[in-house]
XYZ file of C-alpha atoms in Angstrom:
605
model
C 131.500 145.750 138.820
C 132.381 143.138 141.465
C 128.293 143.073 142.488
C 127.096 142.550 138.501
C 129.398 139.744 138.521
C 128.845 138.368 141.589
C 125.174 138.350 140.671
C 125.905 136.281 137.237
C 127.795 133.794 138.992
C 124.897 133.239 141.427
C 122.547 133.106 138.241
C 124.553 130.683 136.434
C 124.958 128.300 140.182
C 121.503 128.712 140.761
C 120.360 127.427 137.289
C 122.504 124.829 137.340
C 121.014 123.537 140.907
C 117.414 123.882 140.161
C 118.336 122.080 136.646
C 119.226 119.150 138.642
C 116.302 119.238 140.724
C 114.534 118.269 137.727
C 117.079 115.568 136.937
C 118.192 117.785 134.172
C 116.038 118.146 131.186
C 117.964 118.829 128.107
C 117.312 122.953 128.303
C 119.853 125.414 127.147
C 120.740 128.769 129.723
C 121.015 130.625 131.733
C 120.453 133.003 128.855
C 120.906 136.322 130.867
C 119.418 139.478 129.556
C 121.201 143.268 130.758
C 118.820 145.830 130.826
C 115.120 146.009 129.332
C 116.307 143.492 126.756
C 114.807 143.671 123.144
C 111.115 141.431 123.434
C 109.058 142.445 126.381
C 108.934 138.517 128.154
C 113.249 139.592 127.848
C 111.996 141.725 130.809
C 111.472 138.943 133.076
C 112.579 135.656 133.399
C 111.346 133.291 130.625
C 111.267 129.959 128.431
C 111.778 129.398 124.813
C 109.556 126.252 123.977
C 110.472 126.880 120.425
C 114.777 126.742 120.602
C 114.524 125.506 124.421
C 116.180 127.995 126.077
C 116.158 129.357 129.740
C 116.834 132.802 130.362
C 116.682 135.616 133.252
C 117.295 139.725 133.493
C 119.120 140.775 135.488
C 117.346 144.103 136.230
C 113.696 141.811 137.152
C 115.994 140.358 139.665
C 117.310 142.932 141.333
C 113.471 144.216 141.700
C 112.275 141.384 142.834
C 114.868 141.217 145.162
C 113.788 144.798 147.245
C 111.500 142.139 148.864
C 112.626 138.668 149.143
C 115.958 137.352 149.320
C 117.937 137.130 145.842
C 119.092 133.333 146.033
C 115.152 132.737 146.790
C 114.192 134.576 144.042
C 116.793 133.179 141.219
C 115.351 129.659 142.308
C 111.921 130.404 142.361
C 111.981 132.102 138.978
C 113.917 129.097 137.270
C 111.812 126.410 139.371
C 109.071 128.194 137.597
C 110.850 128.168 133.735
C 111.573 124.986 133.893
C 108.264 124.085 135.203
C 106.636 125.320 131.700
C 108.967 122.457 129.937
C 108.309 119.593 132.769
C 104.205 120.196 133.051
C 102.534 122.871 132.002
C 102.046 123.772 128.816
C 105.251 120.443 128.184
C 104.483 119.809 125.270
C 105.225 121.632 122.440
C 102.386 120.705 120.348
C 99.746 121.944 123.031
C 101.408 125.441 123.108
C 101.473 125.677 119.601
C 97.495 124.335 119.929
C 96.699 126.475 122.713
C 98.573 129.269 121.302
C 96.381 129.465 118.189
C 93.149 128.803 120.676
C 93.816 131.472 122.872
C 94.210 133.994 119.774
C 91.091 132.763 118.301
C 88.849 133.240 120.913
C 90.288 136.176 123.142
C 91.777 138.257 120.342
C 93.705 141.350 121.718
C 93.773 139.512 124.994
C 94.825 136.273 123.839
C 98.748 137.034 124.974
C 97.944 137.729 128.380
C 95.706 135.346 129.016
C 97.876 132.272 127.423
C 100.795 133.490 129.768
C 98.823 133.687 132.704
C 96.626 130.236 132.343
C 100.254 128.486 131.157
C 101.792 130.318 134.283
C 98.684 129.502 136.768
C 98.926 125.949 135.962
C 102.681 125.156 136.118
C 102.532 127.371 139.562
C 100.196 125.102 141.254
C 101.244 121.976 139.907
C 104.953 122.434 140.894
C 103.737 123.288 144.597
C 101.531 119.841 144.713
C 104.691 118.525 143.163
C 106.879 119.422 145.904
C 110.040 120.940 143.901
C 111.292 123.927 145.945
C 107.709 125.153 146.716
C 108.476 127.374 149.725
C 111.012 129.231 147.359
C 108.760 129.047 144.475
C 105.492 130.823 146.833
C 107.796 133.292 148.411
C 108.765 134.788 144.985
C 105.360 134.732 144.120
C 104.580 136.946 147.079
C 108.005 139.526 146.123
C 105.914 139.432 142.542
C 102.821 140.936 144.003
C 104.674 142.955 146.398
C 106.114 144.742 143.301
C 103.159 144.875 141.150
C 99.910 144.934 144.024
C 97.909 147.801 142.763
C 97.470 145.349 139.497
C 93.785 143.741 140.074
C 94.816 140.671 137.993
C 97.575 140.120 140.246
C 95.678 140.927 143.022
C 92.980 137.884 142.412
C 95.758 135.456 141.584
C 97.651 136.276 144.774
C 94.569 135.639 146.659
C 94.037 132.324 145.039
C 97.815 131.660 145.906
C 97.762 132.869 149.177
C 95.023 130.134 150.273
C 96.246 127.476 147.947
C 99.906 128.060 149.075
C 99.832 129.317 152.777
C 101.459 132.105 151.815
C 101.771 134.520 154.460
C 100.940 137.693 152.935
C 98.673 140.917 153.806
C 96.270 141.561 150.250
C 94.960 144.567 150.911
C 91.654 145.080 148.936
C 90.713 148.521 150.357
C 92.747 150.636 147.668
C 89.977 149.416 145.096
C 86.364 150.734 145.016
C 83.551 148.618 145.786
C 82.736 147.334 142.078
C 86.507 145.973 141.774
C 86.619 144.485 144.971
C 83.560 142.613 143.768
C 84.886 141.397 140.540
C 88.482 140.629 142.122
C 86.113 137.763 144.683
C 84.632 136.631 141.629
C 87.160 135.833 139.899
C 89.274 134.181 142.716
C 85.981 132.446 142.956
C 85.806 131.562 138.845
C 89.599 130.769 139.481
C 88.337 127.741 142.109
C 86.919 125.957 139.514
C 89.788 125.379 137.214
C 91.137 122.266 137.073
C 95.189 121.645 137.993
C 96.581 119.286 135.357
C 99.574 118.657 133.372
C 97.855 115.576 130.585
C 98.232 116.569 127.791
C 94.645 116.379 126.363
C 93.925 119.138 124.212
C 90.217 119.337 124.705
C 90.662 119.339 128.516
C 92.874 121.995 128.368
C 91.549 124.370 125.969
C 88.750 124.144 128.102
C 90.524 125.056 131.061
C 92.226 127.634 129.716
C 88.577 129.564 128.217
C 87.279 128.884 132.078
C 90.326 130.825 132.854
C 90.659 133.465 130.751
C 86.916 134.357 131.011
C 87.563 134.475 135.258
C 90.246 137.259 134.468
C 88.951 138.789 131.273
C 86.932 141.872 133.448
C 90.093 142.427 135.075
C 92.279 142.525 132.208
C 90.014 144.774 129.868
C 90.189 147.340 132.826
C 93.841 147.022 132.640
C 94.312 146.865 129.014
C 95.054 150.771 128.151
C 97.472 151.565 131.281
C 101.047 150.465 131.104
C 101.509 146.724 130.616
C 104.766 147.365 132.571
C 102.903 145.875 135.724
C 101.659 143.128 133.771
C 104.636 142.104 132.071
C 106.951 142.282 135.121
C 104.796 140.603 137.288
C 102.035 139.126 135.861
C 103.196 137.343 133.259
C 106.475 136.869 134.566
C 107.793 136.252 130.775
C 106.873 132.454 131.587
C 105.705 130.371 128.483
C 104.991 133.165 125.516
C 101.873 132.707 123.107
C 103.575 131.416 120.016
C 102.337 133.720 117.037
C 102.391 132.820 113.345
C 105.132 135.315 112.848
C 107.635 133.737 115.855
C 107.892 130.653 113.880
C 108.495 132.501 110.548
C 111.538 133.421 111.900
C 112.718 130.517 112.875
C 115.771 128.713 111.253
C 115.325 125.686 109.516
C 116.282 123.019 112.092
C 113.818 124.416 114.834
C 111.053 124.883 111.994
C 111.374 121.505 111.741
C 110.620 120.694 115.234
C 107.497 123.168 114.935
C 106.341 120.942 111.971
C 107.298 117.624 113.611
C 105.250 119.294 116.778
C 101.959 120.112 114.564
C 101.984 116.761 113.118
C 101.884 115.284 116.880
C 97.971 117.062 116.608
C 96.960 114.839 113.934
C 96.224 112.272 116.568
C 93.968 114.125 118.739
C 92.589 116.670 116.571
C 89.372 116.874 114.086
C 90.650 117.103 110.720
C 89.346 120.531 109.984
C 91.099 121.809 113.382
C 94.469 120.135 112.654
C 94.478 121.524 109.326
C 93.678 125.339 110.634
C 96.565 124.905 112.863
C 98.650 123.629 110.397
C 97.565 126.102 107.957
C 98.329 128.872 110.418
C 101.404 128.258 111.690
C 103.132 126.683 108.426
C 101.266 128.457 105.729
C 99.950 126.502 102.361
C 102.089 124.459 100.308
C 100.757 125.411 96.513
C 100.838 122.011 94.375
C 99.870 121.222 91.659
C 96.298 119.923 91.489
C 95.727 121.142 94.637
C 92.342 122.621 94.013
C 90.368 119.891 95.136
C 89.701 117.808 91.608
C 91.715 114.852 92.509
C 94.744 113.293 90.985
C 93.240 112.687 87.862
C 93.104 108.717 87.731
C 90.573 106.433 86.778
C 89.329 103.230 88.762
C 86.220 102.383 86.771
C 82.774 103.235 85.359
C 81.480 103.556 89.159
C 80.939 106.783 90.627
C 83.322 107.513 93.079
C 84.471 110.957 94.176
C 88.824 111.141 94.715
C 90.176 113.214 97.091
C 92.290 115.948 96.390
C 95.828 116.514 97.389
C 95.517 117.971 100.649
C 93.326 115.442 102.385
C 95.697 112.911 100.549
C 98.224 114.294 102.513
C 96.708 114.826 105.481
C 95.662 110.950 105.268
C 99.568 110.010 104.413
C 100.843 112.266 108.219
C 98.026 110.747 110.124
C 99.329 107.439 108.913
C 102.727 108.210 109.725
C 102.045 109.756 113.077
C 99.792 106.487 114.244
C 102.948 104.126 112.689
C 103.446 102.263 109.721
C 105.358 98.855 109.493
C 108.038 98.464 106.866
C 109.293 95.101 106.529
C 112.813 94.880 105.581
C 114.032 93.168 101.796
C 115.579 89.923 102.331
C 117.059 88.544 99.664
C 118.608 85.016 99.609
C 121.811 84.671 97.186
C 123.065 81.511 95.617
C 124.145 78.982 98.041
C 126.130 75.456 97.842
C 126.339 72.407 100.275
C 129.348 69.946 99.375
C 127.822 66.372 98.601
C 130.089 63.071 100.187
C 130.223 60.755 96.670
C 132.334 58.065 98.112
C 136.442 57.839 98.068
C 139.622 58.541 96.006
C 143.276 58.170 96.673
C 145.274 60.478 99.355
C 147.005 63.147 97.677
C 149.354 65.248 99.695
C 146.890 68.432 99.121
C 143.821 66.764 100.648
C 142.939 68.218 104.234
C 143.664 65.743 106.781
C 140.308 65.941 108.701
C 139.120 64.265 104.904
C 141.278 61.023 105.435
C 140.210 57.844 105.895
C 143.359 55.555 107.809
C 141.638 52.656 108.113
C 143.463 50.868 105.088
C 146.670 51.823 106.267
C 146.699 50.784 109.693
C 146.139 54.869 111.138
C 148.719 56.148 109.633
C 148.823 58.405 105.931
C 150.433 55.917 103.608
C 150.449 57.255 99.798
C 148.796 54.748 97.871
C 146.660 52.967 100.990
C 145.480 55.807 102.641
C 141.878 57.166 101.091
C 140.213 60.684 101.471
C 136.435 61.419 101.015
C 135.370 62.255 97.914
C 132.951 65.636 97.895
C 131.422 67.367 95.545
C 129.986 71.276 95.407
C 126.241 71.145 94.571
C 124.840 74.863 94.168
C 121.435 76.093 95.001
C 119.605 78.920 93.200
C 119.460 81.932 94.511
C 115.484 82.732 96.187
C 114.207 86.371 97.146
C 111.665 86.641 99.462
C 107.797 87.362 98.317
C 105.209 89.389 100.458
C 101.505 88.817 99.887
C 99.864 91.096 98.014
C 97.285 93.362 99.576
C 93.913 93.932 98.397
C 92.076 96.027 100.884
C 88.000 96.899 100.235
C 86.913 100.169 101.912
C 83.353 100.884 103.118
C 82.175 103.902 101.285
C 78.625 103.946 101.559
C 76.568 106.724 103.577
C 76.409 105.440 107.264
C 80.801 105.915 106.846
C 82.520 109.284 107.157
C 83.383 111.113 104.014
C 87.288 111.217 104.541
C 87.320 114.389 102.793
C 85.414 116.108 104.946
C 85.888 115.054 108.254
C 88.326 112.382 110.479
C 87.994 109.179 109.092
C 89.656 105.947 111.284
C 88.759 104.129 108.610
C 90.723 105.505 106.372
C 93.967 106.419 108.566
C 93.455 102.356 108.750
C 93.374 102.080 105.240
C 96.472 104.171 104.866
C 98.332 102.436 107.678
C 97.518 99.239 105.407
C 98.597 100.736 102.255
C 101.774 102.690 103.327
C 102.830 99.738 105.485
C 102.600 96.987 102.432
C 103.721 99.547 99.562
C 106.788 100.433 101.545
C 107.632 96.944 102.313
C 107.750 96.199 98.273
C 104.329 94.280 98.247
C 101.480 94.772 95.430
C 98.363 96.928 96.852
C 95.101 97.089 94.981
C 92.109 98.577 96.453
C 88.312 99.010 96.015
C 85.775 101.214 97.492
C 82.051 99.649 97.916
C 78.470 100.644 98.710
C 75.881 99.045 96.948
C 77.968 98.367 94.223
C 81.911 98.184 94.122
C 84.603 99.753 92.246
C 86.708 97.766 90.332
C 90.112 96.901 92.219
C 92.907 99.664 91.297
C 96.283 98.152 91.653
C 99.916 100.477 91.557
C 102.821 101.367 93.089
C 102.348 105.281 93.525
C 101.647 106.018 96.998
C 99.246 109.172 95.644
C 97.355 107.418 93.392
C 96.841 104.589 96.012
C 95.607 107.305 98.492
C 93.360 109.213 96.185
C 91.737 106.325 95.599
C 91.385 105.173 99.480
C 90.419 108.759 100.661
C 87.349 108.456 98.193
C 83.863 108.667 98.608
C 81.080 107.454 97.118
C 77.958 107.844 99.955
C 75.218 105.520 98.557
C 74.280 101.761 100.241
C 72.291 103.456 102.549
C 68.709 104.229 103.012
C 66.195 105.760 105.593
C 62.870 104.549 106.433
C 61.266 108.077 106.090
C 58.044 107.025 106.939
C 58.895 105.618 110.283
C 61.030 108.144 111.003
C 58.668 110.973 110.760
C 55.981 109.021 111.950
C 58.074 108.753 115.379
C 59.091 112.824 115.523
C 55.613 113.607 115.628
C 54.700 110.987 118.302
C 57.885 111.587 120.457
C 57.599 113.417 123.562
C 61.405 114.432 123.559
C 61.774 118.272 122.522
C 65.304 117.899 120.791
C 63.402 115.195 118.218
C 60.398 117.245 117.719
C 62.791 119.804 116.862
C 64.027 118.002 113.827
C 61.441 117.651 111.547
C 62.925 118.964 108.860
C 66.278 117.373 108.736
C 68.177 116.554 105.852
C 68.303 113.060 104.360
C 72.605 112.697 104.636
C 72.103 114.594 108.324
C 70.068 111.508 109.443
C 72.548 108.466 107.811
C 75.131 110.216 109.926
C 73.557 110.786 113.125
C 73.660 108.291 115.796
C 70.352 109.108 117.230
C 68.323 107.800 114.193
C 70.524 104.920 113.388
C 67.276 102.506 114.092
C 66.160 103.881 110.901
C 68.681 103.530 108.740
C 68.434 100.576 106.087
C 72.130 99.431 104.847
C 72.717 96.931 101.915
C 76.230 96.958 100.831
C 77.694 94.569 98.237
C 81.390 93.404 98.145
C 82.148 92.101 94.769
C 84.085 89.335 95.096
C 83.864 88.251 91.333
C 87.292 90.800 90.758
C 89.133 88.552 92.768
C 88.782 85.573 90.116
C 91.523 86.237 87.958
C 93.934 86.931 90.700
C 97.458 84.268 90.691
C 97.591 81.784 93.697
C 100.305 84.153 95.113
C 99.431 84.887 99.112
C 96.922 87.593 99.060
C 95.765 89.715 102.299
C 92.192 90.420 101.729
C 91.083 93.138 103.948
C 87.606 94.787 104.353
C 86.961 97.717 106.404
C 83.382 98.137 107.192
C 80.587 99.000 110.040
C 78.957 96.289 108.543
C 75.194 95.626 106.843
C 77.082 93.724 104.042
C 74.463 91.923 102.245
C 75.950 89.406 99.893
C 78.630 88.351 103.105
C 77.242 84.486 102.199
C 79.451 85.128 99.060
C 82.458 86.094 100.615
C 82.596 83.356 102.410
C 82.152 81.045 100.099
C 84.642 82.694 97.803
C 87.314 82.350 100.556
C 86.674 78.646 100.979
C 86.913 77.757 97.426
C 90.252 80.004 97.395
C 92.707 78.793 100.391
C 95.420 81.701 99.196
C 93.497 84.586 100.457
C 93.550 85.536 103.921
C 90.490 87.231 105.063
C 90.174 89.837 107.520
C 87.161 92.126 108.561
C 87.924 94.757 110.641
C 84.033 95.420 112.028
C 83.742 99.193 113.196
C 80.344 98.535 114.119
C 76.805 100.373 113.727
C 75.409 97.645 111.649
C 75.560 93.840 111.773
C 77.353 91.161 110.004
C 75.451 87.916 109.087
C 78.544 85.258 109.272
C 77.545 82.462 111.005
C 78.800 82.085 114.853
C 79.460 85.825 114.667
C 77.341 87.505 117.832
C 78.725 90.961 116.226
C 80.417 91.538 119.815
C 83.455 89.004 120.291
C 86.281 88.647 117.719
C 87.271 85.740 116.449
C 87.670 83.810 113.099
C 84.124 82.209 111.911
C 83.874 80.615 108.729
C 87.477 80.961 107.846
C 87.599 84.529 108.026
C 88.904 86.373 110.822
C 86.394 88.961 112.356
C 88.088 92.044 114.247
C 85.434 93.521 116.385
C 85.798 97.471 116.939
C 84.236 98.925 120.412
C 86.408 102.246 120.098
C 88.022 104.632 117.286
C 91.423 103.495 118.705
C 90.476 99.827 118.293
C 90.286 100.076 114.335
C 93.885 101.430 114.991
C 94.903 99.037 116.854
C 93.529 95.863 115.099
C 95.120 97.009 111.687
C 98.364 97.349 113.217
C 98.223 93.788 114.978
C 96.663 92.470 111.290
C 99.739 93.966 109.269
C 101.865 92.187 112.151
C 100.655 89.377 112.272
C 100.262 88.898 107.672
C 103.398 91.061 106.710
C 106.232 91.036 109.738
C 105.565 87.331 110.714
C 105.862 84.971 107.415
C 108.172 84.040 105.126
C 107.767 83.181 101.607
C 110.723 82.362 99.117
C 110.814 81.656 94.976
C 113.199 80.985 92.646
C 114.730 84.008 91.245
């Protein structure tokens, strides 16, 4: 009885040290488990990414302990946990990402092989790191002491063993010839990974498949004995795959964090990716109108296609997620100032500081002594006005169709809208190819969006002729290839962008019956505007608009003085060169701070 406690007490001490080792991150434990415990990583020692929890059994410990010392191996093992939280996978949005990777492309192995990339990773880094490393290696060497006829573990602990100096005896004589062979090549497969804790999802996803296709032979050998080898050693309970099911379960409050998680993904992910994951791990909400027909509004005789309510949505989170600005209401109440209109006599109720002695030789005198006369004038009271936005998105078929794929156009767009709708200010937008819609003005943040997240695809033309012409003359393979390719593949491929022939129109005529308020006029566009002569002389003749063009590039913009590479304002209007995704981000954030945080405009209420 004395022992079991005894060994509690050391858990708990040990925890606590190794917690401040990592200058203690805000994790919950020890969570000790007696006996097998009732989910299999409850075996080991483990990490809850999902309710961030640390936890240990009792009866791993004692195993562990047949060959290395049990203070060493209580540190190791929680140097390890909290490793998971610190670097690798950190984040919970990449184990919820990798997570749904892993089951996607390894299937039946995808548990497995997410605990043992997520466990390879935060292993190595913590050694380069320096945080109790000779603990951390020797309890990696009492792991494959207990579990050494496992070939996985086997190949790992020979990858250790020369990445760690561990000094261990691997013994590859109790395995035939053929697994001998495939243990060297996958230590060898294992030399290629890459150790890093950034959290780029593409770069680790990538890893991880390099990974898990190193240890895959091993693991399908292994697959229908006992997974108690695996589980108490291999995996060591470490980071768990997170499964559609574990966050089911979860109570509200920490289904909330999975959600605020996913939404973290919006930034880095293709739209069809982040909504698979979302999809997955959240489920669908059913609204109404959800079926991909739109909201049902109308914004003129021009054809325009609305998008539905989920890409709506998923335009409104990525807006969210990048930041919106919401200037606060400042409203200005009736004021007075008190007016000096000459003097009267002293009364006995006038303040003093309002007497004039002068008459009465500096002293108060009744009848000689004078005060100053004031009166109260009042002001009206003001509120303060925001400029009205009217924001013109390119449409036309050299742009993305939002619906369909990641537009940064469009999260611009909706950083624009949300930003100036939330702040109280009028928003009226157009879409434009060839021709442009008419202006649709409101303050319904749906209707706003449907309209933004529209398509409409025309504009744009292709020089068939010349294109053709150069397939069949080209002496690159991957172009004679393409003979046949569709008409939209073309306007959206890079590689035959020479051919392209854009003539956009921005209708500037709907502006005419606009008030003299402050308007923000806003155009997102890769450019080939052709009637850009009238926009400029629009915005001349009409001093209350404030032109911006955020230029994503692909296609160039005739304003004079422009070199379609250096930003600047020419002709009065203020030219945002892109020369990266992030930059159309970046501009329309510095354009909303500059024209909606930064000026102040009263009236009369």
């Amino acid at each position: 009885m004395k022992a079991k406690q005894n060994l509690e007490e050391l858990i708990i001490r040990k925890f606590e040290d190794v917690k401040n080792s990592y200058y203690r991150p805000p994790l919950d434990g020890p969570k000790i488990i007696k006996g097998p415990g009732v989910r299999k990583e409850e075996r080991t020692a483990f990490i809850d990414l999902l309710n961030l929890v640390v936890g240990i059994n009792e009866d791993f410990v004692r195993q562990l302990s047949q060959h290395e010392n049990v203070e060493t191996v209580i540190e190791g093992l929680f140097t390890h946990e909290f490793g998971h939280y610190i670097f690798h996978p950190r984040e919970l949005s990449m184990a919820l990402y990798l997570s749904h990777q892993a089951e996607k492309v390894f299937r039946e192995l995808a548990e497995d092989i997410y605990a043992l990339f997520t466990d390879f990773e935060n292993n190595m880094i913590i050694y380069y790191q320096d945080i109790n490393r000779e603990k951390l290696a020797r309890t990696l060497k009492a792991i494959y002491m207990l579990a050494k006829d496992s070939k996985v573990i086997t190949a790992l602990m020979l990858y250790y063993k020369e990445k760690m100096n561990i000094d261990v005896d691997i013994n590859l004589d109790r395995f035939d010839r053929k697994t001998r062979k495939k243990i060297l090549k996958a230590v060898k497969d294992l030399e290629r990974i890459i150790i890093d804790s950034k959290q780029d999802c593409g770069f680790q996803y990538s890893q991880m498949v390099m990974f898990g296709n190193a240890i895959k032979p091993l693991l399908e050998e292994e697959k229908n004995k006992t997974y108690k080898i695996l589980i108490c050693a291999c995996k060591s309970g470490g980071s768990r795959l997170i499964k559609k099911e574990n966050v089911e379960d979860l109570p509200i409050d920490a289904k909330k964090k999975v959600e605020e998680a996913i939404r973290k993904l919006i930034v880095v992910l293709p739209k069809g990716v982040y909504e698979e994951i979302k999809k997955h791990f959240l489920g669908e909400e059913e609204k109404e109108g959800s079926d991909g027909r739109g909201v049902g509004i109308g914004i003129g005789s021009l054809d325009v296609k609305l998008a539905d309510r989920r890409t709506v949505e998923y335009y409104r989170e990525a807006a969210k997620e990048y930041g919106i600005y919401i200037r606060p209401r400042r409203i200005r109440g009736i004021s007075s100032v008190n007016i000096v209109f000459g003097q009267k006599d002293y009364k006995l109720t006038d303040p003093v500081t309002n007497t004039d002695t002068r008459y009465s030789g500096g002293k108060i005198l009744p009848g000689l002594t004078k005060a100053i006369r004031t009166e109260k004038v009042l002001y009206p009271a003001t509120i303060e006005t925001l400029p009205t936005l009217i924001l013109y998105k390119d449409a036309s078929g050299s742009m993305p169709d939002p619906r369909n794929e990641k537009c940064y156009a469009t999260i611009a767009g909706a950083i624009f809208v949300l930003s100036y709708l939330r702040s109280h200010a009028k928003v009226g937008i157009a879409l434009f190819d060839s021709e442009t819609s008419e202006i649709f003005y409101g303050y319904d943040e749906d209707e706003l969006l449907a309209v933004l997240c529209g398509y409409k695809g025309g504009g744009t033309s292709i020089d068939m002729e010349r294109l053709k012409e150069d397939l069949e003359k080209s002496k690159q393979d991957y172009l004679r290839l393409d003979n046949k390719l569709l008409e939209e593949e073309v306007k959206r491929n890079p590689l035959f962008r020479k051919y392209l022939i854009k003539r956009a129109h921005v209708n500037v005529s709907n502006l005419r019956s606009e008030s003299k308020k402050i308007t923000d006029f806003v155009i997102i566009t890769d450019g080939g505007i052709k009637n850009i002569d009238e926009v400029i002389e629009f915005m001349k003749e009409n001093p209350q608009y404030r032109p911006t063009i955020i230029h994503t590039g692909g296609f160039d913009l005739e304003i004079p003085g422009y070199d379609n590479e250096t930003s600047g304002v020419y002709e009065g209007i203020k030219v945002l060169k892109c020369n990266s995704r992030e930059d159309i981000i970046k501009f329309s954030k510095k354009t909303i701070m500059k024209n909606l945080l930064s000026k102040f405009y009263y009236e009369n209420v």
